[in-house]
Amino acid sequence: MQHPPPSGNLLYHNCDTNHGASGGAIISNIKGKYYIFALHSGSNEVNGLLLNRAVEMSRLDEWLQRN
């Protein structure tokens, strides 16, 4: 994982993606259990590097609670 300066509730990652991967789960293994902690949403150039971005699940939970 790469962590450039925060930009809202976006998570920047370096997982392999292809065109059309938006909405794909970003999954982590924590103590032997798998968790979805973000959804891939595209890419941005950050400090001259092209990095993938994802929306954190906590941000999606907040939106779902309001709608």
mmCIF file of C-alpha atoms in Angstrom:
data_model
loop_
_atom_site.group_PDB
_atom_site.id
_atom_site.type_symbol
_atom_site.label_atom_id
_atom_site.label_comp_id
_atom_site.label_asym_id
_atom_site.label_seq_id
_atom_site.Cartn_x
_atom_site.Cartn_y
_atom_site.Cartn_z
ATOM 1 C CA MET A 1 0.000 0.000 0.000
ATOM 2 C CA GLN A 2 1.116 3.520 -0.697
ATOM 3 C CA HIS A 3 -0.153 6.383 1.405
ATOM 4 C CA PRO A 4 0.130 9.833 -0.195
ATOM 5 C CA PRO A 5 -1.414 12.813 1.594
ATOM 6 C CA PRO A 6 -5.079 12.172 2.477
ATOM 7 C CA SER A 7 -7.681 13.210 -0.058
ATOM 8 C CA GLY A 8 -11.094 12.961 1.578
ATOM 9 C CA ASN A 9 -11.963 9.342 2.217
ATOM 10 C CA LEU A 10 -9.970 7.970 -0.697
ATOM 11 C CA LEU A 11 -7.412 5.232 -0.261
ATOM 12 C CA TYR A 12 -4.584 5.079 -2.798
ATOM 13 C CA HIS A 13 -3.313 1.593 -3.614
ATOM 14 C CA ASN A 14 -0.959 -0.178 -5.979
ATOM 15 C CA CYS A 15 -3.012 -3.344 -6.574
ATOM 16 C CA ASP A 16 -3.077 -4.547 -10.190
ATOM 17 C CA THR A 17 -6.193 -3.386 -12.042
ATOM 18 C CA ASN A 18 -7.518 -3.370 -15.588
ATOM 19 C CA HIS A 19 -9.934 -1.116 -17.422
ATOM 20 C CA GLY A 20 -13.415 -1.830 -16.056
ATOM 21 C CA ALA A 21 -12.204 -2.817 -12.573
ATOM 22 C CA SER A 22 -14.138 -0.009 -10.865
ATOM 23 C CA GLY A 23 -16.321 -1.361 -8.075
ATOM 24 C CA GLY A 24 -13.954 -4.238 -7.417
ATOM 25 C CA ALA A 25 -13.290 -5.073 -3.772
ATOM 26 C CA ILE A 26 -9.990 -4.202 -2.102
ATOM 27 C CA ILE A 27 -9.504 -7.089 0.310
ATOM 28 C CA SER A 28 -7.073 -7.582 3.180
ATOM 29 C CA ASN A 29 -6.243 -10.601 5.311
ATOM 30 C CA ILE A 30 -6.185 -9.600 8.973
ATOM 31 C CA LYS A 31 -5.326 -12.331 11.471
ATOM 32 C CA GLY A 32 -6.458 -15.062 9.076
ATOM 33 C CA LYS A 33 -9.776 -13.459 8.119
ATOM 34 C CA TYR A 34 -10.516 -11.602 4.888
ATOM 35 C CA TYR A 35 -12.165 -8.192 4.969
ATOM 36 C CA ILE A 36 -13.373 -5.853 2.235
ATOM 37 C CA PHE A 37 -12.165 -2.428 3.279
ATOM 38 C CA ALA A 38 -12.559 -0.407 0.063
ATOM 39 C CA LEU A 39 -13.946 -0.454 -3.502
ATOM 40 C CA HIS A 40 -11.693 0.418 -6.433
ATOM 41 C CA SER A 41 -12.837 3.599 -8.178
ATOM 42 C CA GLY A 42 -10.152 4.591 -10.705
ATOM 43 C CA SER A 43 -6.708 6.198 -10.732
ATOM 44 C CA ASN A 44 -5.047 9.561 -10.108
ATOM 45 C CA GLU A 45 -1.632 11.040 -10.648
ATOM 46 C CA VAL A 46 -0.103 11.783 -7.233
ATOM 47 C CA ASN A 47 3.318 13.433 -7.005
ATOM 48 C CA GLY A 48 4.097 12.263 -10.557
ATOM 49 C CA LEU A 49 3.020 8.657 -9.898
ATOM 50 C CA LEU A 50 -0.088 7.038 -11.337
ATOM 51 C CA LEU A 51 -1.849 5.421 -8.361
ATOM 52 C CA ASN A 52 -5.122 3.565 -8.127
ATOM 53 C CA ARG A 53 -7.754 4.972 -5.805
ATOM 54 C CA ALA A 54 -10.550 3.352 -3.832
ATOM 55 C CA VAL A 55 -13.404 4.542 -1.640
ATOM 56 C CA GLU A 56 -13.158 3.329 1.938
ATOM 57 C CA MET A 57 -16.057 1.170 3.133
ATOM 58 C CA SER A 58 -16.592 3.539 6.078
ATOM 59 C CA ARG A 59 -17.424 6.282 3.558
ATOM 60 C CA LEU A 60 -19.930 4.004 1.825
ATOM 61 C CA ASP A 61 -21.496 3.058 5.170
ATOM 62 C CA GLU A 62 -21.980 6.769 5.990
ATOM 63 C CA TRP A 63 -23.656 7.360 2.609
ATOM 64 C CA LEU A 64 -25.946 4.335 2.979
ATOM 65 C CA GLN A 65 -27.036 5.481 6.439
ATOM 66 C CA ARG A 66 -28.066 8.893 5.036
ATOM 67 C CA ASN A 67 -29.910 7.496 1.991
#
